[in-house]
Short mmCIF file of C-alpha atoms and ligand atoms in Angstrom, two decimals:
data_model
loop_
_atom_site.label_atom_id
_atom_site.label_comp_id
_atom_site.label_asym_id
_atom_site.label_seq_id
_atom_site.Cartn_x
_atom_site.Cartn_y
_atom_site.Cartn_z
CA MET A 1 8.87 -35.93 17.94
CA PHE A 2 5.86 -35.55 20.22
CA LYS A 3 5.72 -32.15 21.88
CA GLU A 4 5.67 -33.73 25.33
CA LEU A 5 8.99 -35.44 24.59
CA ILE A 6 10.49 -32.19 23.34
CA PHE A 7 9.46 -30.44 26.56
CA LYS A 8 11.08 -33.22 28.54
CA SER A 9 14.25 -33.08 26.51
CA ILE A 10 14.53 -29.29 26.96
CA ILE A 11 14.13 -29.61 30.73
CA LYS A 12 16.65 -32.45 30.75
CA THR A 13 19.12 -30.37 28.73
CA LEU A 14 18.69 -27.36 31.01
CA ASN A 15 19.30 -29.60 34.02
CA LYS A 16 22.41 -31.08 32.42
CA TYR A 17 24.28 -27.82 31.84
CA ASN A 18 25.18 -25.01 34.15
CA ASN A 19 26.22 -21.91 32.21
CA VAL A 20 23.20 -21.21 30.03
CA VAL A 21 23.27 -18.32 27.57
CA ILE A 22 19.91 -17.26 26.15
CA VAL A 23 20.12 -15.35 22.88
CA SER A 24 17.40 -13.63 20.88
CA HIS A 25 17.28 -11.76 17.59
CA ALA A 26 18.46 -8.29 16.60
CA ASN A 27 15.97 -5.45 17.07
CA PRO A 28 14.27 -7.56 19.75
CA ASP A 29 10.53 -7.20 20.15
CA GLY A 30 8.19 -7.95 23.03
CA ASP A 31 8.19 -11.67 22.30
CA ALA A 32 11.98 -11.88 22.02
CA MET A 33 12.35 -10.09 25.36
CA GLY A 34 9.41 -11.77 27.12
CA SER A 35 10.33 -15.32 26.15
CA SER A 36 14.04 -14.77 26.92
CA LEU A 37 13.42 -13.17 30.30
CA ALA A 38 10.91 -15.84 31.30
CA LEU A 39 13.22 -18.69 30.33
CA TYR A 40 16.06 -16.88 32.12
CA LEU A 41 14.08 -16.59 35.37
CA PHE A 42 12.90 -20.19 35.07
CA ALA A 43 16.41 -21.51 34.34
CA LYS A 44 17.72 -19.72 37.43
CA LYS A 45 14.94 -21.26 39.52
CA ILE A 46 15.99 -24.75 38.46
CA GLY A 47 19.58 -24.01 39.36
CA CYS A 48 21.25 -22.82 36.15
CA ASN A 49 23.64 -19.92 35.97
CA ALA A 50 21.70 -18.19 33.19
CA ASN A 51 22.26 -15.00 31.20
CA VAL A 52 20.36 -13.27 28.41
CA ILE A 53 22.34 -11.61 25.63
CA ILE A 54 20.64 -9.66 22.84
CA PRO A 55 22.43 -8.16 19.83
CA ASN A 56 21.18 -4.57 20.22
CA ASP A 57 18.89 -2.46 22.32
CA TYR A 58 15.23 -3.22 23.03
CA PRO A 59 12.37 -0.74 22.51
CA MET A 60 11.92 1.94 25.16
CA PHE A 61 8.34 0.86 25.80
CA LEU A 62 9.58 -2.47 27.18
CA SER A 63 12.04 -0.99 29.65
CA TRP A 64 9.71 -1.71 32.60
CA MET A 65 9.68 -5.49 32.06
CA PRO A 66 10.70 -7.56 35.11
CA ASN A 67 14.49 -8.17 35.23
CA ILE A 68 15.13 -6.40 31.93
CA ASP A 69 18.12 -4.67 33.52
CA ASP A 70 19.80 -8.08 33.77
CA VAL A 71 19.86 -8.35 29.96
CA ILE A 72 23.27 -7.86 28.36
CA ILE A 73 23.19 -5.84 25.17
CA PHE A 74 25.99 -7.11 22.94
CA ASP A 75 26.73 -3.90 21.03
CA LYS A 76 26.79 -1.84 24.24
CA ASN A 77 28.54 -4.24 26.59
CA THR A 78 30.58 -6.37 24.20
CA ASP A 79 33.39 -7.39 26.56
CA LYS A 80 30.99 -8.72 29.18
CA ALA A 81 28.95 -10.53 26.52
CA LEU A 82 32.06 -12.13 25.02
CA THR A 83 33.25 -13.35 28.42
CA ILE A 84 29.87 -14.90 29.23
CA MET A 85 29.65 -16.52 25.79
CA SER A 86 33.13 -18.00 26.17
CA GLU A 87 32.04 -19.68 29.42
CA ALA A 88 28.73 -21.02 28.06
CA ASP A 89 28.03 -24.71 28.03
CA LEU A 90 24.56 -24.35 26.55
CA PHE A 91 23.06 -21.75 24.19
CA CYS A 92 19.29 -21.29 23.95
CA PHE A 93 18.12 -19.53 20.79
CA LEU A 94 14.72 -17.92 21.24
CA ASP A 95 12.28 -16.41 18.73
CA PHE A 96 14.41 -16.83 15.58
CA ASN A 97 15.75 -19.72 13.55
CA THR A 98 17.94 -18.01 10.95
CA PRO A 99 21.39 -17.51 12.52
CA SER A 100 21.96 -14.23 10.66
CA ARG A 101 19.07 -12.70 12.61
CA THR A 102 21.49 -12.33 15.52
CA GLY A 103 23.00 -9.38 13.61
CA VAL A 104 26.21 -8.15 15.24
CA MET A 105 26.47 -11.37 17.31
CA HIS A 106 26.34 -13.70 14.33
CA ASN A 107 30.07 -14.07 13.64
CA GLU A 108 30.90 -14.52 17.30
CA LEU A 109 28.14 -17.13 17.79
CA CYS A 110 29.50 -19.18 14.87
CA ARG A 111 32.60 -19.88 16.99
CA TYR A 112 30.41 -21.83 19.42
CA ASN A 113 28.69 -24.12 16.90
CA LYS A 114 30.07 -27.19 18.71
CA ILE A 115 28.54 -26.20 22.06
CA PRO A 116 25.01 -27.67 22.53
CA HIS A 117 22.11 -25.47 21.45
CA ILE A 118 18.38 -25.44 22.19
CA LEU A 119 15.89 -23.73 19.88
CA ILE A 120 12.48 -22.43 20.96
CA ASP A 121 10.79 -20.61 18.11
CA HIS A 122 7.59 -20.12 16.13
CA HIS A 123 8.93 -19.07 12.71
CA LEU A 124 8.81 -21.13 9.54
CA GLY A 125 11.87 -23.04 8.37
CA ALA A 126 13.77 -24.26 11.45
CA ASP A 127 16.66 -26.71 10.90
CA GLU A 128 15.84 -29.11 13.73
CA SER A 129 18.97 -31.21 13.20
CA ALA A 130 21.20 -28.38 14.39
CA PHE A 131 19.87 -28.53 17.96
CA GLU A 132 20.18 -30.72 21.04
CA ALA A 133 16.49 -29.98 21.64
CA CYS A 134 14.22 -28.09 19.29
CA LEU A 135 10.76 -26.74 20.07
CA SER A 136 9.66 -25.26 16.77
CA GLU A 137 5.96 -24.73 16.12
CA THR A 138 4.31 -22.27 13.77
CA GLU A 139 0.64 -22.75 14.70
CA ILE A 140 1.10 -20.82 17.92
CA SER A 141 0.94 -17.17 18.92
CA SER A 142 4.51 -16.63 20.00
CA THR A 143 7.71 -18.02 21.44
CA SER A 144 6.45 -16.80 24.80
CA GLU A 145 3.46 -19.13 24.51
CA LEU A 146 5.85 -22.03 23.91
CA VAL A 147 7.94 -21.11 26.95
CA ALA A 148 4.76 -20.80 29.02
CA GLN A 149 3.67 -24.28 27.91
CA LEU A 150 7.12 -25.67 28.65
CA ILE A 151 7.00 -24.39 32.22
CA ASN A 152 3.33 -25.18 32.77
CA ASN A 153 3.24 -28.67 31.27
CA GLN A 154 6.26 -30.16 32.93
CA GLY A 155 5.12 -29.93 36.53
CA PHE A 156 6.73 -26.56 37.13
CA ASP A 157 3.50 -24.54 37.16
CA ASN A 158 4.28 -23.47 40.72
CA TYR A 159 7.33 -21.71 39.19
CA LEU A 160 5.04 -19.43 37.18
CA ASP A 161 5.39 -16.42 39.44
CA LYS A 162 4.33 -12.85 38.78
CA ASP A 163 7.56 -11.84 37.02
CA ILE A 164 7.71 -14.86 34.73
CA ALA A 165 3.99 -14.56 33.93
CA THR A 166 4.31 -10.83 33.20
CA ASN A 167 7.20 -11.37 30.81
CA LEU A 168 5.33 -14.15 29.03
CA LEU A 169 2.16 -12.12 28.73
CA VAL A 170 4.10 -9.21 27.19
CA GLY A 171 5.38 -11.60 24.52
CA ILE A 172 1.92 -12.98 23.78
CA ILE A 173 0.19 -9.58 23.77
CA THR A 174 2.75 -7.94 21.48
CA ASP A 175 3.11 -10.83 19.02
CA THR A 176 -0.66 -11.09 18.60
CA GLY A 177 -1.20 -7.33 18.32
CA SER A 178 -3.29 -7.43 21.51
CA PHE A 179 -4.99 -10.70 20.53
CA ALA A 180 -5.91 -9.42 17.06
CA HIS A 181 -4.13 -12.16 15.08
CA SER A 182 -2.12 -15.40 15.46
CA VAL A 183 -4.39 -16.41 18.34
CA PHE A 184 -5.20 -20.08 18.92
CA ASP A 185 -7.27 -22.00 21.50
CA SER A 186 -3.98 -22.81 23.21
CA THR A 187 -3.21 -19.09 23.50
CA PHE A 188 -6.32 -18.38 25.56
CA ASP A 189 -5.73 -21.53 27.63
CA ILE A 190 -2.22 -20.47 28.62
CA CYS A 191 -3.24 -16.83 29.16
CA ALA A 192 -5.90 -17.99 31.62
CA LYS A 193 -3.13 -19.79 33.48
CA LEU A 194 -0.87 -16.71 33.42
CA LEU A 195 -3.71 -14.50 34.65
CA SER A 196 -4.28 -16.86 37.55
CA THR A 197 -0.97 -15.65 38.99
CA SER A 198 -1.30 -12.29 40.69
CA ILE A 199 -0.49 -10.21 37.59
CA ASN A 200 -2.33 -7.04 36.73
CA TYR A 201 -3.40 -7.39 33.09
CA LYS A 202 -4.61 -3.82 32.72
CA GLU A 203 -1.35 -2.41 34.02
CA ILE A 204 0.71 -4.64 31.69
CA HIS A 205 -1.35 -3.57 28.68
CA GLN A 206 -1.03 0.10 29.62
CA ASN A 207 2.72 -0.23 30.16
CA ILE A 208 3.08 -1.54 26.62
CA TYR A 209 0.67 0.70 24.74
CA ASP A 210 0.03 3.84 26.76
CA THR A 211 3.54 5.05 27.54
CA SER A 212 4.50 6.68 24.21
CA SER A 213 6.25 10.03 24.05
CA GLU A 214 4.49 12.91 22.28
CA ASN A 215 7.16 12.64 19.56
CA ARG A 216 6.30 9.01 18.90
CA LEU A 217 2.63 9.74 18.33
CA ARG A 218 3.42 12.77 16.14
CA LEU A 219 5.88 10.65 14.13
CA LEU A 220 3.08 8.14 13.51
CA GLY A 221 0.78 10.93 12.34
CA TYR A 222 3.49 12.35 10.06
CA LEU A 223 4.36 8.98 8.51
CA ILE A 224 0.70 8.19 7.75
CA ASN A 225 -0.03 11.67 6.44
CA ASP A 226 3.13 12.47 4.50
CA ARG A 227 4.94 9.21 3.86
CA MET A 228 2.22 6.72 2.93
CA THR A 229 1.55 5.73 -0.68
CA ILE A 230 -1.40 3.60 -1.71
CA LEU A 231 -0.91 1.46 -4.82
CA ASN A 232 -4.52 0.57 -5.59
CA GLU A 233 -3.59 -1.67 -8.50
CA TYR A 234 -1.82 -3.99 -6.05
CA ASN A 235 -3.99 -3.44 -2.96
CA THR A 236 -0.73 -2.44 -1.32
CA ALA A 237 0.35 0.47 0.83
CA TYR A 238 3.87 1.43 1.74
CA ILE A 239 5.22 3.93 4.21
CA TYR A 240 8.81 5.09 4.26
CA ALA A 241 10.78 6.78 7.04
CA SER A 242 14.09 8.43 6.17
CA LYS A 243 16.86 8.94 8.68
CA SER A 244 16.09 12.64 8.79
CA ASP A 245 12.34 11.97 9.30
CA LEU A 246 13.25 9.90 12.35
CA GLU A 247 15.77 12.43 13.63
CA SER A 248 13.28 15.27 13.42
CA TYR A 249 10.97 13.36 15.79
CA ASN A 250 13.85 12.46 18.13
CA TYR A 251 13.46 8.76 17.25
CA GLN A 252 13.93 6.31 20.12
CA VAL A 253 14.32 2.55 19.61
CA GLY A 254 10.86 1.04 19.10
CA ASP A 255 9.14 4.26 17.99
CA THR A 256 8.15 2.84 14.58
CA GLU A 257 6.92 -0.46 16.04
CA GLY A 258 3.30 -0.97 14.96
CA VAL A 259 3.31 1.72 12.26
CA VAL A 260 3.17 -0.93 9.52
CA ASN A 261 -0.18 -2.21 10.80
CA TYR A 262 -2.15 1.00 10.19
CA PRO A 263 -2.56 0.80 6.39
CA LEU A 264 -4.18 -2.63 6.80
CA SER A 265 -7.13 -0.86 8.40
CA ILE A 266 -8.09 0.31 4.89
CA ASN A 267 -10.61 -2.19 3.57
CA SER A 268 -8.95 -2.90 0.21
CA ILE A 269 -5.36 -3.13 1.43
CA ARG A 270 -3.94 -6.68 1.42
CA MET A 271 -0.29 -5.82 2.07
CA SER A 272 1.40 -3.05 3.99
CA VAL A 273 5.13 -2.31 3.95
CA LEU A 274 7.19 -0.04 6.17
CA ILE A 275 10.59 0.90 4.77
CA THR A 276 12.93 2.45 7.31
CA GLU A 277 16.37 3.94 6.78
CA ARG A 278 18.63 2.66 9.54
CA GLN A 279 22.38 2.91 10.14
CA GLY A 280 23.84 1.54 6.90
CA VAL A 281 20.84 -0.67 6.05
CA ILE A 282 17.23 -0.43 4.97
CA ARG A 283 14.79 -2.39 7.17
CA LEU A 284 11.54 -3.56 5.73
CA SER A 285 8.49 -4.71 7.66
CA PHE A 286 5.68 -6.50 5.88
CA ARG A 287 2.12 -7.23 7.01
CA SER A 288 -0.73 -8.83 5.10
CA LYS A 289 -4.36 -9.85 5.45
CA GLY A 290 -5.76 -13.21 4.38
CA ASP A 291 -3.58 -15.80 2.70
CA PHE A 292 -1.10 -13.51 0.96
CA SER A 293 2.30 -14.67 2.20
CA VAL A 294 4.65 -11.83 3.08
CA ASN A 295 7.01 -14.54 4.36
CA ASP A 296 7.48 -15.80 0.77
CA LEU A 297 7.93 -12.30 -0.58
CA ALA A 298 10.42 -11.27 2.13
CA ARG A 299 12.44 -14.46 1.67
CA LYS A 300 12.57 -14.20 -2.09
CA HIS A 301 13.36 -10.50 -2.50
CA PHE A 302 14.42 -8.93 0.80
CA ASN A 303 16.82 -11.36 2.56
CA GLY A 304 14.23 -11.94 5.24
CA GLY A 305 11.27 -14.03 6.32
CA GLY A 306 8.88 -14.43 9.24
CA HIS A 307 5.29 -15.60 9.12
CA LEU A 308 2.45 -15.75 6.59
CA ASN A 309 1.05 -12.34 7.65
CA ALA A 310 4.07 -10.65 9.28
CA ALA A 311 7.62 -10.66 8.00
CA GLY A 312 10.71 -8.52 7.78
CA GLY A 313 13.85 -8.13 5.74
CA THR A 314 16.83 -5.92 4.99
CA LEU A 315 18.50 -4.41 1.94
CA THR A 316 21.84 -2.66 1.69
CA CYS A 317 20.97 0.13 -0.74
CA SER A 318 19.51 3.61 -0.63
CA LEU A 319 15.98 4.31 0.59
CA GLU A 320 14.97 5.30 -2.96
CA GLN A 321 16.35 2.04 -4.37
CA ALA A 322 14.51 0.00 -1.73
CA ILE A 323 11.20 1.69 -2.60
CA GLN A 324 11.88 1.11 -6.30
CA LYS A 325 12.67 -2.55 -5.66
CA LEU A 326 9.32 -3.01 -3.91
CA ILE A 327 7.48 -1.31 -6.77
CA ASP A 328 9.38 -3.41 -9.33
CA ILE A 329 8.47 -6.77 -7.80
CA LEU A 330 4.75 -6.04 -7.27
CA PRO A 331 3.62 -7.13 -10.78
CA GLU A 332 4.83 -10.66 -9.87
CA TYR A 333 2.28 -10.69 -7.02
CA LYS A 334 -0.55 -8.79 -8.74
CA ASP A 335 -2.88 -11.77 -9.08
CA LEU A 336 -2.34 -12.95 -5.51
CA LEU A 337 -2.86 -9.44 -4.17
CA ASN A 338 -6.10 -9.09 -6.09
CA LYS A 339 -7.57 -12.45 -5.11
P1 5GP B 1 8.88 -6.96 12.15
O1 5GP B 1 8.26 -6.43 10.92
O2 5GP B 1 8.00 -6.74 13.34
O3 5GP B 1 10.29 -6.55 12.34
O4 5GP B 1 8.94 -8.52 11.97
C1 5GP B 1 7.81 -9.28 11.65
C2 5GP B 1 8.11 -10.75 11.76
O5 5GP B 1 9.09 -11.14 10.80
C3 5GP B 1 8.68 -11.15 13.10
O6 5GP B 1 8.09 -12.37 13.46
C4 5GP B 1 10.14 -11.30 12.89
O7 5GP B 1 10.66 -12.26 13.72
C5 5GP B 1 10.23 -11.69 11.41
N1 5GP B 1 11.40 -11.03 10.81
C6 5GP B 1 11.69 -9.71 10.85
N2 5GP B 1 12.83 -9.45 10.20
C7 5GP B 1 13.29 -10.62 9.72
C8 5GP B 1 14.46 -10.99 8.97
O8 5GP B 1 15.31 -10.17 8.61
N3 5GP B 1 14.60 -12.33 8.68
C9 5GP B 1 13.68 -13.24 9.06
N4 5GP B 1 13.89 -14.53 8.73
N5 5GP B 1 12.59 -12.94 9.78
C10 5GP B 1 12.37 -11.63 10.10
MN1 MN B 2 7.88 -13.90 18.08
#
């Protein structure tokens, strides 16, 4: 369907229903939060009774985002979340397309499969048929960019106020690594529009990147110095962080965000992996340079997915076993990693 028609059908769907529940993925990042909060503020402006529910907590460095205190965190405020979900007449899924990415909310959400759903997302592999309206595009910076286009292109540009624009810009800045990758002509076009509201770009950037604790920076130094292995044969680097590593630096949610990018600054490195021991599971983050697809690798071996150059996954095993699994599968990718 033409994008214009999809925009129209999303607006029409939002207008048709009253109790709108916006849901994003577990371990939400800047784009999950920014796109959800912007759509939430917009939906309220057009008369919906909207709520945002996320599976678990957001990173500390996003806690300043406009209206973030309105967000309901499912694993902290389960009763409230369940009540709101039971009253929903429309669900909007933002920044994910694999239902299991809603983590602790997944089982509960399955009970509402018959309620209409909207999808707005920029990951590969969306099942468009499952949605009343589906805005799924991969050649775009972020879900926030899609939400910005939705608002801007449908005659609602006067609704793009400072709070909505700030939330959207957070999503675009974080998902592009400060405009380092996944940037398209359309990204700069929409950012120019967002900047034309009275937002303070410098302040937003500083709020995201210059508010770390001392512990967070020292954890980064420790992980690079003591926990990084370079596998030259595969042009690959991996970093691991055990539970006790994180505890000794008083880990706060979001503290390892961005760590996976650092090994890519080495000229020869094509793929970087961060393996983190979390409560009961091992989380893996993958990044690559060029056309090596970490999405394929994460899908095939790590129950995950994402994009060509940025993906994630999970394993339920020990940290040692997860590292071994990565090492074991690398020969399969040797040629691609040496191209
Ligand atoms: P991160 O490494 O920052 O957690 O995730 C990188 C990218 O991969 C993000 O776009 C994220 O949405 C996607 N991603 C992360 N974890 C998963 C996962 O478990 N499954 C899928 N399908 N995508 C993931
Ligand atoms: Mn995203």
